[in-house]
CSV table of C-alpha atoms in Angstrom, one decimal:
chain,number,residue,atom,x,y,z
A,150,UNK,CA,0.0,0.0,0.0
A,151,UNK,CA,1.0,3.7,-0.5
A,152,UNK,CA,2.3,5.5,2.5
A,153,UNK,CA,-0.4,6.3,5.0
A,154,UNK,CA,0.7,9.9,4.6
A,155,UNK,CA,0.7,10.3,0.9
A,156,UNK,CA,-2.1,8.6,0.7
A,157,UNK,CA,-3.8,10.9,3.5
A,158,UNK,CA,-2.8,14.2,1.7
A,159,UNK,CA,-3.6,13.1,-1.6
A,160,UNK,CA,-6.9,12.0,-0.5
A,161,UNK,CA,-6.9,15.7,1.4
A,162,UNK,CA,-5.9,17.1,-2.0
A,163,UNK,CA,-8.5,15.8,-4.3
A,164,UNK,CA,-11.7,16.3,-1.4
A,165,UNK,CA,-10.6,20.1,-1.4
A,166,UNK,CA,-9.8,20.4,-5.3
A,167,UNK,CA,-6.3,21.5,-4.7
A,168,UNK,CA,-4.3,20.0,-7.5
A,169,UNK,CA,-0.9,20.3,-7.9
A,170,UNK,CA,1.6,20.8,-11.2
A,171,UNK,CA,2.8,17.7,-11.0
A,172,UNK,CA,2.2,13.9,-10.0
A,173,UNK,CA,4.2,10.5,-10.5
A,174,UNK,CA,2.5,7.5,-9.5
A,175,UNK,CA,4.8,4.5,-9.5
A,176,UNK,CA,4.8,1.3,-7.5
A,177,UNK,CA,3.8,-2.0,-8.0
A,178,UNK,CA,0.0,-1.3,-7.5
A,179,UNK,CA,-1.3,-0.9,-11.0
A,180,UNK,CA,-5.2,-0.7,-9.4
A,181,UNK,CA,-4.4,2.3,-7.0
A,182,UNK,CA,-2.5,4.1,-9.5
A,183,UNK,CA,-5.2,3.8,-12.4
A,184,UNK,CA,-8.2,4.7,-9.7
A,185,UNK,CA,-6.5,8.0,-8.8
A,186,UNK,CA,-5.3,9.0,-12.2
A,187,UNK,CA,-8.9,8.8,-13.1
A,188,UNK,CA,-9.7,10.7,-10.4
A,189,UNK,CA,-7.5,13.5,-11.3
A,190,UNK,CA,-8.6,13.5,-14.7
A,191,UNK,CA,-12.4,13.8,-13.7
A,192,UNK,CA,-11.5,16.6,-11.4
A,193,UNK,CA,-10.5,18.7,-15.0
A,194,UNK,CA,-13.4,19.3,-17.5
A,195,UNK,CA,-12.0,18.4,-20.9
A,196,UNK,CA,-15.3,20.4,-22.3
A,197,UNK,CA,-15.8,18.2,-25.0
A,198,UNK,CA,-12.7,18.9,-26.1
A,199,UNK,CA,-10.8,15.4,-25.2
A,200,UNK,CA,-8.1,15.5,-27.8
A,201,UNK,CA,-7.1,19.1,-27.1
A,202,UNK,CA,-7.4,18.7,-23.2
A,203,UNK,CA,-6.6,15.2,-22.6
A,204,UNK,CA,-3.0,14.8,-23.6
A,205,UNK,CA,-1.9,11.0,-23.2
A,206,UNK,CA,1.7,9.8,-24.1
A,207,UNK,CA,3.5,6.5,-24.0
A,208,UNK,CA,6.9,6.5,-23.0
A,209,UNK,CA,8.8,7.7,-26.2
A,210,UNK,CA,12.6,8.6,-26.9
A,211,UNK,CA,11.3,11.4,-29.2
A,212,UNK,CA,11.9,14.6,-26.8
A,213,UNK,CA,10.0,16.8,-29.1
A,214,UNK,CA,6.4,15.0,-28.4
A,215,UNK,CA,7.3,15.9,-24.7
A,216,UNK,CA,8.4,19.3,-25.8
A,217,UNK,CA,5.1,19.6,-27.6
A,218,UNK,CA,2.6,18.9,-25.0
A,219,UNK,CA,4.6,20.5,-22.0
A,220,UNK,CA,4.2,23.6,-24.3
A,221,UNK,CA,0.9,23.6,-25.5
A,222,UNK,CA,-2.4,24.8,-23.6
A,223,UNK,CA,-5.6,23.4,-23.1
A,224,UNK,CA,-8.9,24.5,-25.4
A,225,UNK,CA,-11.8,26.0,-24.7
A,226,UNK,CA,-11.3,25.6,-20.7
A,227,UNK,CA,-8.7,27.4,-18.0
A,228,UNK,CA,-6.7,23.7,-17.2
A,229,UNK,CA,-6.0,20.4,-19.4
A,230,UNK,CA,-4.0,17.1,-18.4
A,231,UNK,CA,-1.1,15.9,-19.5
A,232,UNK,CA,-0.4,11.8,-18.5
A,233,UNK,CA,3.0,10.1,-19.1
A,234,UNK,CA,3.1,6.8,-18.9
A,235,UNK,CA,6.3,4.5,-18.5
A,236,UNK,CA,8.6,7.3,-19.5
A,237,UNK,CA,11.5,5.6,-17.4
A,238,UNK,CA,12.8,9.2,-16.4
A,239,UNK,CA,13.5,8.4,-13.0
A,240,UNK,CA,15.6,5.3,-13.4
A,241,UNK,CA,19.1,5.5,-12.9
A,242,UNK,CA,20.5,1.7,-14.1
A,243,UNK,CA,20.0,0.3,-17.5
A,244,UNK,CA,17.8,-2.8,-17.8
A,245,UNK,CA,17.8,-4.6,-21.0
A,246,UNK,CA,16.1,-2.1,-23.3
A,247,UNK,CA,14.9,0.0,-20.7
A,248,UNK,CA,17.8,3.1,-20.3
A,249,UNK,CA,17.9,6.0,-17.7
A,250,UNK,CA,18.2,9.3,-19.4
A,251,UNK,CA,21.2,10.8,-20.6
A,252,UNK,CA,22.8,14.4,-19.1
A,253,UNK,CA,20.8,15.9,-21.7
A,254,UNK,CA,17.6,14.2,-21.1
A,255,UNK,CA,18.3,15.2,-17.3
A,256,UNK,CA,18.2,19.0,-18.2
A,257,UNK,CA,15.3,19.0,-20.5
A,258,UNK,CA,13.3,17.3,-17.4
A,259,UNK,CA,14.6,19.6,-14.6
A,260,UNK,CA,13.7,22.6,-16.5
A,261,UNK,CA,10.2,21.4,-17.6
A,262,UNK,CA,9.8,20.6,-13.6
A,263,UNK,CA,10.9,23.8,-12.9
A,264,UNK,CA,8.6,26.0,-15.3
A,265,UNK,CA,5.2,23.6,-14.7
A,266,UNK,CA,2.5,25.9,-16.4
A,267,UNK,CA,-0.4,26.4,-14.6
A,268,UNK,CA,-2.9,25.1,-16.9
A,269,UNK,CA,-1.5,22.1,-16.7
A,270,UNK,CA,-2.2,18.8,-14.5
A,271,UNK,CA,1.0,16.9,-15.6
A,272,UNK,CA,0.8,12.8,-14.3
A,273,UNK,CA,3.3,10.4,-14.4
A,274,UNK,CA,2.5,6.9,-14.1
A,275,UNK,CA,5.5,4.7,-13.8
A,276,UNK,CA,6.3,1.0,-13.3
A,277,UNK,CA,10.3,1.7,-12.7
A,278,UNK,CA,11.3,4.1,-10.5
A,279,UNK,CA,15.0,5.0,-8.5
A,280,UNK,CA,13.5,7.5,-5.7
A,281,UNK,CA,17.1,8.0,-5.1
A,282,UNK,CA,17.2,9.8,-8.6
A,283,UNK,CA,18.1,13.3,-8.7
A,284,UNK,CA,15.1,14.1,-11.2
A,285,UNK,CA,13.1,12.1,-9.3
A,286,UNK,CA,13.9,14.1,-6.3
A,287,UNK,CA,13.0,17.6,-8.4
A,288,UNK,CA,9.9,15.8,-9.2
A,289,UNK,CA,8.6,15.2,-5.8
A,290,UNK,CA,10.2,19.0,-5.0
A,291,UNK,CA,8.1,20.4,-7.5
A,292,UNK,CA,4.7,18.1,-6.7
A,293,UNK,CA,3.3,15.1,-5.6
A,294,UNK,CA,4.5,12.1,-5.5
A,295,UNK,CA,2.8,8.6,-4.5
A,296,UNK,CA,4.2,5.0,-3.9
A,297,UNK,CA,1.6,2.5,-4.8
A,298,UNK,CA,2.7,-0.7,-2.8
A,299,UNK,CA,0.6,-3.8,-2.8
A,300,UNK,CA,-1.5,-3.6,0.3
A,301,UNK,CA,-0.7,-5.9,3.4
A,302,UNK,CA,-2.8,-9.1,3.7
A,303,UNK,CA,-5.3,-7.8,6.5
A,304,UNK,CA,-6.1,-4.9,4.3
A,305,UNK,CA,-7.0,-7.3,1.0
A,306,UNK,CA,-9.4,-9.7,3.2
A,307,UNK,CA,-10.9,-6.4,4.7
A,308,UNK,CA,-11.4,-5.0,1.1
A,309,UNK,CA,-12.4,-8.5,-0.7
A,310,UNK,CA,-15.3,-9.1,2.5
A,311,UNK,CA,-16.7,-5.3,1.7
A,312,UNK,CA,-16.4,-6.0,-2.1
A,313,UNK,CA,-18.2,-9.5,-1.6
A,314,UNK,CA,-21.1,-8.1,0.9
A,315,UNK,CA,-21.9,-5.2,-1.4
A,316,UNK,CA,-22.6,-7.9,-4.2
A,317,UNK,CA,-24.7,-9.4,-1.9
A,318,UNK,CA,-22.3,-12.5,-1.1
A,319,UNK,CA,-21.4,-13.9,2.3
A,320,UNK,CA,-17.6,-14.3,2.7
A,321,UNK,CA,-15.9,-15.0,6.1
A,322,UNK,CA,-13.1,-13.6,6.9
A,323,UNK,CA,-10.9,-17.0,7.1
A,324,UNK,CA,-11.8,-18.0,3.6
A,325,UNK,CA,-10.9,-14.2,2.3
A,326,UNK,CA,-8.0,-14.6,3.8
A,327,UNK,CA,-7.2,-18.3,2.0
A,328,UNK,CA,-8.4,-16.1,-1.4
A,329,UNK,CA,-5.9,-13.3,-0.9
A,330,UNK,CA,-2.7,-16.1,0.2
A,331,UNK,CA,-3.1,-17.9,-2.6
A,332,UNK,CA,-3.8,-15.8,-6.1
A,333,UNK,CA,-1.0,-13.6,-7.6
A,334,UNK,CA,-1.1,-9.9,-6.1
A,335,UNK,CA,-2.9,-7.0,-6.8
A,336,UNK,CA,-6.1,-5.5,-6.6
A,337,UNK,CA,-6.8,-5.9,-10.1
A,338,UNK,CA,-6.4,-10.0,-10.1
A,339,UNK,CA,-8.1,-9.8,-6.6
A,340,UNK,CA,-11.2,-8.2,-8.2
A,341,UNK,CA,-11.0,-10.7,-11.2
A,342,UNK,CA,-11.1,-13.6,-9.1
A,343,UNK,CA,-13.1,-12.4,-6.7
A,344,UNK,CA,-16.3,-11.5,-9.3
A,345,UNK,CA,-15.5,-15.2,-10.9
A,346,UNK,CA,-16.6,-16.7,-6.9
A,347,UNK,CA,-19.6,-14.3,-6.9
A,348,UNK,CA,-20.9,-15.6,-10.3
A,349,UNK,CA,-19.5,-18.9,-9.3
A,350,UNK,CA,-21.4,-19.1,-5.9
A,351,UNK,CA,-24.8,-18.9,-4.5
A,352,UNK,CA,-25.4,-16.9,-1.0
A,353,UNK,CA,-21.6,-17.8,0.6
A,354,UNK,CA,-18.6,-18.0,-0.5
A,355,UNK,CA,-16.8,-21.4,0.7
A,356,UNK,CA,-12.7,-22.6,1.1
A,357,UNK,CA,-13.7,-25.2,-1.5
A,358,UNK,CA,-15.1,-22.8,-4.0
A,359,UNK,CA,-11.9,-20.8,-4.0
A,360,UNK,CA,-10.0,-24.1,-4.9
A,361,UNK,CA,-12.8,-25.2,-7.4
A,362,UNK,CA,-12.8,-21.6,-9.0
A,363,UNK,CA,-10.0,-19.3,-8.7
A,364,UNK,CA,-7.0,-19.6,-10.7
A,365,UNK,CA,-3.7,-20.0,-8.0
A,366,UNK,CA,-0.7,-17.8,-8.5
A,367,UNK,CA,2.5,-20.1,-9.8
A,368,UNK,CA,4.1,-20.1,-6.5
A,369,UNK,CA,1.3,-21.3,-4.8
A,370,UNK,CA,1.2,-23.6,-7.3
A,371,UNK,CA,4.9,-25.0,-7.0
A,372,UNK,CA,4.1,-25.1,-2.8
A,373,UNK,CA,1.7,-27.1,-3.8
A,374,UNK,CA,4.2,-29.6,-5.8
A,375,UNK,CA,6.6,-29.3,-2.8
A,376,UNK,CA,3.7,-30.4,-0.7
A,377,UNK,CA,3.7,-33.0,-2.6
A,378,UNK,CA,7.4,-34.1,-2.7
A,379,UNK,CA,7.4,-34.0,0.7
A,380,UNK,CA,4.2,-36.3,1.2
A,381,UNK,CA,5.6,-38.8,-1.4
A,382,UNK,CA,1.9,-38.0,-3.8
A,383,UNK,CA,3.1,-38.7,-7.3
A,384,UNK,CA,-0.7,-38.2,-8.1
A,385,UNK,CA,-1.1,-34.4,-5.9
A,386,UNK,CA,2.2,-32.9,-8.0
A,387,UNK,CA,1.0,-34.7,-11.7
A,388,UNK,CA,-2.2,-32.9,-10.9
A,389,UNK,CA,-0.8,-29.9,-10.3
A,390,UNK,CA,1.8,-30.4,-13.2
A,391,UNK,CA,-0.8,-31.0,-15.6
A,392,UNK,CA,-2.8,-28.1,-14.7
A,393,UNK,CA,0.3,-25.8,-15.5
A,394,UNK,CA,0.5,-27.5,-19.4
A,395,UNK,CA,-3.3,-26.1,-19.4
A,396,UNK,CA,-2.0,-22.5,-18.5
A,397,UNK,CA,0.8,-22.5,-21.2
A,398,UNK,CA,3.3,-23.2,-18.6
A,399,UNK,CA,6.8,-24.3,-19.8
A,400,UNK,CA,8.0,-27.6,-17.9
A,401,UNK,CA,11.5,-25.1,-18.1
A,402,UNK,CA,10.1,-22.6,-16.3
A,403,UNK,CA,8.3,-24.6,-13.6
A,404,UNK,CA,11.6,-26.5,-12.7
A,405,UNK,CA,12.9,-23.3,-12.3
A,406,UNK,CA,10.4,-22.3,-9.8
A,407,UNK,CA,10.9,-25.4,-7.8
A,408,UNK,CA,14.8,-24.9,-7.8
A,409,UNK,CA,13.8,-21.2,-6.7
A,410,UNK,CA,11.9,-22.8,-3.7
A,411,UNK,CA,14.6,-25.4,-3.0
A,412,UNK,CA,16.8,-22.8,-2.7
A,413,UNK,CA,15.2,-20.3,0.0
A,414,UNK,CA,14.6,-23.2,2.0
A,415,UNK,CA,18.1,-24.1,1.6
A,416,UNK,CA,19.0,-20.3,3.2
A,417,UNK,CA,16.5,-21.0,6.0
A,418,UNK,CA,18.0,-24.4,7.2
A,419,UNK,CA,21.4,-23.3,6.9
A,420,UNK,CA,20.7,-20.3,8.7
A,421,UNK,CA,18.4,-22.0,11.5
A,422,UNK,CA,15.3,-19.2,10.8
A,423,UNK,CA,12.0,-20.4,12.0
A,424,UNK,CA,10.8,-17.0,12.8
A,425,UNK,CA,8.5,-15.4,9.8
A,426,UNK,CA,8.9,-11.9,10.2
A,427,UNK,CA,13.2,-12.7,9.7
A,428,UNK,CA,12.6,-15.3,7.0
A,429,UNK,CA,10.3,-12.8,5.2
A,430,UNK,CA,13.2,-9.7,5.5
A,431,UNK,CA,15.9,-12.5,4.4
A,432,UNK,CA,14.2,-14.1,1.8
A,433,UNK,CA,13.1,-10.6,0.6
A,434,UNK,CA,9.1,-11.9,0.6
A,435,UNK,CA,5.7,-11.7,2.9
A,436,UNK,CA,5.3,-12.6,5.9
A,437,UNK,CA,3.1,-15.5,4.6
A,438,UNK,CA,5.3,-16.4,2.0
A,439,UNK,CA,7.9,-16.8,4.3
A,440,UNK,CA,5.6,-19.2,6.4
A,441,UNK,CA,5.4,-21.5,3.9
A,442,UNK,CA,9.3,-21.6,3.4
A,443,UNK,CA,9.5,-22.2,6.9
A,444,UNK,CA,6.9,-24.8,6.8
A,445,UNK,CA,7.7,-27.1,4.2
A,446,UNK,CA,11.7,-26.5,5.3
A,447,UNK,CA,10.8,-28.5,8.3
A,448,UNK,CA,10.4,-31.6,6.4
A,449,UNK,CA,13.7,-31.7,5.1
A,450,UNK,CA,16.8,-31.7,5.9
A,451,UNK,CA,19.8,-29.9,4.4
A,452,UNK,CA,21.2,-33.2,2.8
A,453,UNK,CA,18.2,-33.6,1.1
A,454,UNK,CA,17.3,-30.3,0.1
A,455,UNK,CA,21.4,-29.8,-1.1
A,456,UNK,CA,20.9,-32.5,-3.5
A,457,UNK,CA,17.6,-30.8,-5.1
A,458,UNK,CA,19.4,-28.0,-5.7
A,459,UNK,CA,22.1,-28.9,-7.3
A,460,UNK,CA,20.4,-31.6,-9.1
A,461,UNK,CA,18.8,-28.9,-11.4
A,462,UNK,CA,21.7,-27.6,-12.8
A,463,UNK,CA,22.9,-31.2,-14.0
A,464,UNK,CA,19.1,-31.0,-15.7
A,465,UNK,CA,19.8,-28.3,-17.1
A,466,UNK,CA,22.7,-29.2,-18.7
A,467,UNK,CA,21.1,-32.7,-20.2
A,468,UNK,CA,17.9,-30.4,-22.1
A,469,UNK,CA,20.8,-28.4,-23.5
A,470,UNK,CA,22.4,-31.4,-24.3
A,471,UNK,CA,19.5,-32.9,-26.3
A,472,UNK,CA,19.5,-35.4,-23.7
A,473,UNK,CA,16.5,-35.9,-22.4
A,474,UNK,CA,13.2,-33.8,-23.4
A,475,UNK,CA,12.2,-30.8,-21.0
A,476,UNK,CA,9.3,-32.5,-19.5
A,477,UNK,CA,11.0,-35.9,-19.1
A,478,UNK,CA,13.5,-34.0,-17.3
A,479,UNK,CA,11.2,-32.8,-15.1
A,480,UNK,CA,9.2,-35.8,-14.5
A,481,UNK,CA,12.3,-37.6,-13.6
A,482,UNK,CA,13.3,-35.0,-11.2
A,483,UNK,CA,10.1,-35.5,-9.2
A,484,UNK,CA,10.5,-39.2,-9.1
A,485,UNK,CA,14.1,-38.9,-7.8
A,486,UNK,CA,13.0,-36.2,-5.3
A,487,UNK,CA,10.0,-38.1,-4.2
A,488,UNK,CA,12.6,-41.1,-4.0
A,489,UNK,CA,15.6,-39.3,-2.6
């Protein structure tokens, strides 16, 4: 979730109609970002006159387009929006195609920060973001700006029981809670899955209608194969294997995954952490998350667990190889793990 205090003062901000010059959005939390863009937008009669007075542009490495709309005004009305999306100003490390602005590119930007008109609402909406960044700091100097995290768990069982009841739906607070643990994050899949259970069910929503109905995130998915493993059920992981060919899944990428959960368990064992709060700050993951690292660590031991790690690179090798087919290899690494 955003910061209490941004969040706060924003909220304070649009009640009032005090807008500032300047906004970047940028977080994880595509659903929070998109609700108060809209709201800022609503906030500025376009008259009519959207293409004049709605000015929308996808990131572009064509300064002049920015140069164009920072310099134009709005039609027909006193103020006009301007929305930037993924402009990638405020990064300061390359990543693969994506490349921070040049000196350049770093004075055109402080000076447009610097001379914001007042007829313009300008809004950035950003997936990568450096706060350390030194336009990123004139930014925030010369407006708003708003981390949008993904909430904490209490906060998405709290929101996904209100959304439920106003649809008319019973849903307890223990089964919200299973919903919100095991889909992918975000508001926006959370609303997804959670209109598929109220079309789905009749007057309450049940644990057993989550698992019938609601699609599981890939990690959730892969616990569930560890579960498995660990319970010697061939038949449980081939289930859940089979369910990933549905989705498109590569048998690649889900021995990856496994490896990935091999491998924080292996850094809990090794490091004797039991507690979730310290397993969550090591591993770099929720609290929950962490729980379930800590939980299926307990049932092996670091022999075991050494050997299913290091295992996958050998795989890895033999698909390269033209050794043995990607889902054989994978099948045969869950037979030597259930095994082992």
């Amino acid at each position: 979730m955003a910061k209490k205090n941004d969040i706060i003062e924003l909220k304070e901000q649009l009640k009032e109609n005090k807008l500032q010059k300047l906004y970047v959005f940028y977080g994880d939390e595509e659903y929070l970002k998109e609700q108060y863009i809209k709201k800022i937008e609503l906030m500025v009669d376009d008259c009519g006159l959207e293409e004049f007075n709605r000015i929308r542009i996808e990131g572009t490495s064509d300064y002049s387009v920015y140069d164009d709309a920072f310099e134009g005004m709005p039609m027909m009305t006193d103020k006009r929006t301007l929305l930037i999306r993924d402009s990638n100003i405020f990064i300061t490390r390359r990543s693969g195609t994506v490349i921070p602005p040049d000196d350049a590119q770093k004075a055109f930007w402080d000076d447009k920060f610097k001379r914001l008109a007042d007829d313009t609402v300008v809004i950035f909406c950003e997936k990568n973001v450096d706060a350390r960044s030194a336009l990123f700091k004139a930014a925030k100097k010369s407006g708003f700006t708003v981390n949008c995290e993904y909430m904490p768990e209490n906060e998405l069982v709290s929101y996904a029981v209100r959304h439920a009841t106003r649809a008319g739906k019973k849903l307890d607070k223990s089964v919200a809670k299973h919903l919100v643990t095991v889909i992918d994050p975000g508001l926006n899949n959370l609303n997804h899955e959670l209109d598929k259970l109220i079309n789905f069910c009749d007057e309450e929503i049940y644990i057993s209608d989550v698992d019938r109905v609601v699609s599981k995130s890939m990690a959730v998915q892969v616990f569930d194969i560890i579960d498995g493993i660990t319970g010697k059920n061939a038949e449980k992981i081939f289930s859940v294997i089979n369910n990933m060919k549905t989705q498109k899944e590569s048998p690649f990428g889900i021995l990856y995954l496994i490896y990935s959960n091999v491998e924080k368990m292996l850094r809990l064992k090794m490091n004797g952490i039991t507690n979730r709060n310290e397993a969550a700050n090591l591993l770099g993951t929720s609290p929950w998350m962490a729980g379930k690292y800590i939980e299926n660590a307990s049932k092996f031991d670091i022999e075991k667990l050494t050997y299913m790690a290091v295992r996958v690179p050998e795989i890895d090798y033999e698909i390269k190889n033209g050794l043995v087919s990607e889902w054989q290899a994978l099948e045969t690494y869950i037979f030597e793990a259930i095994a082992k």
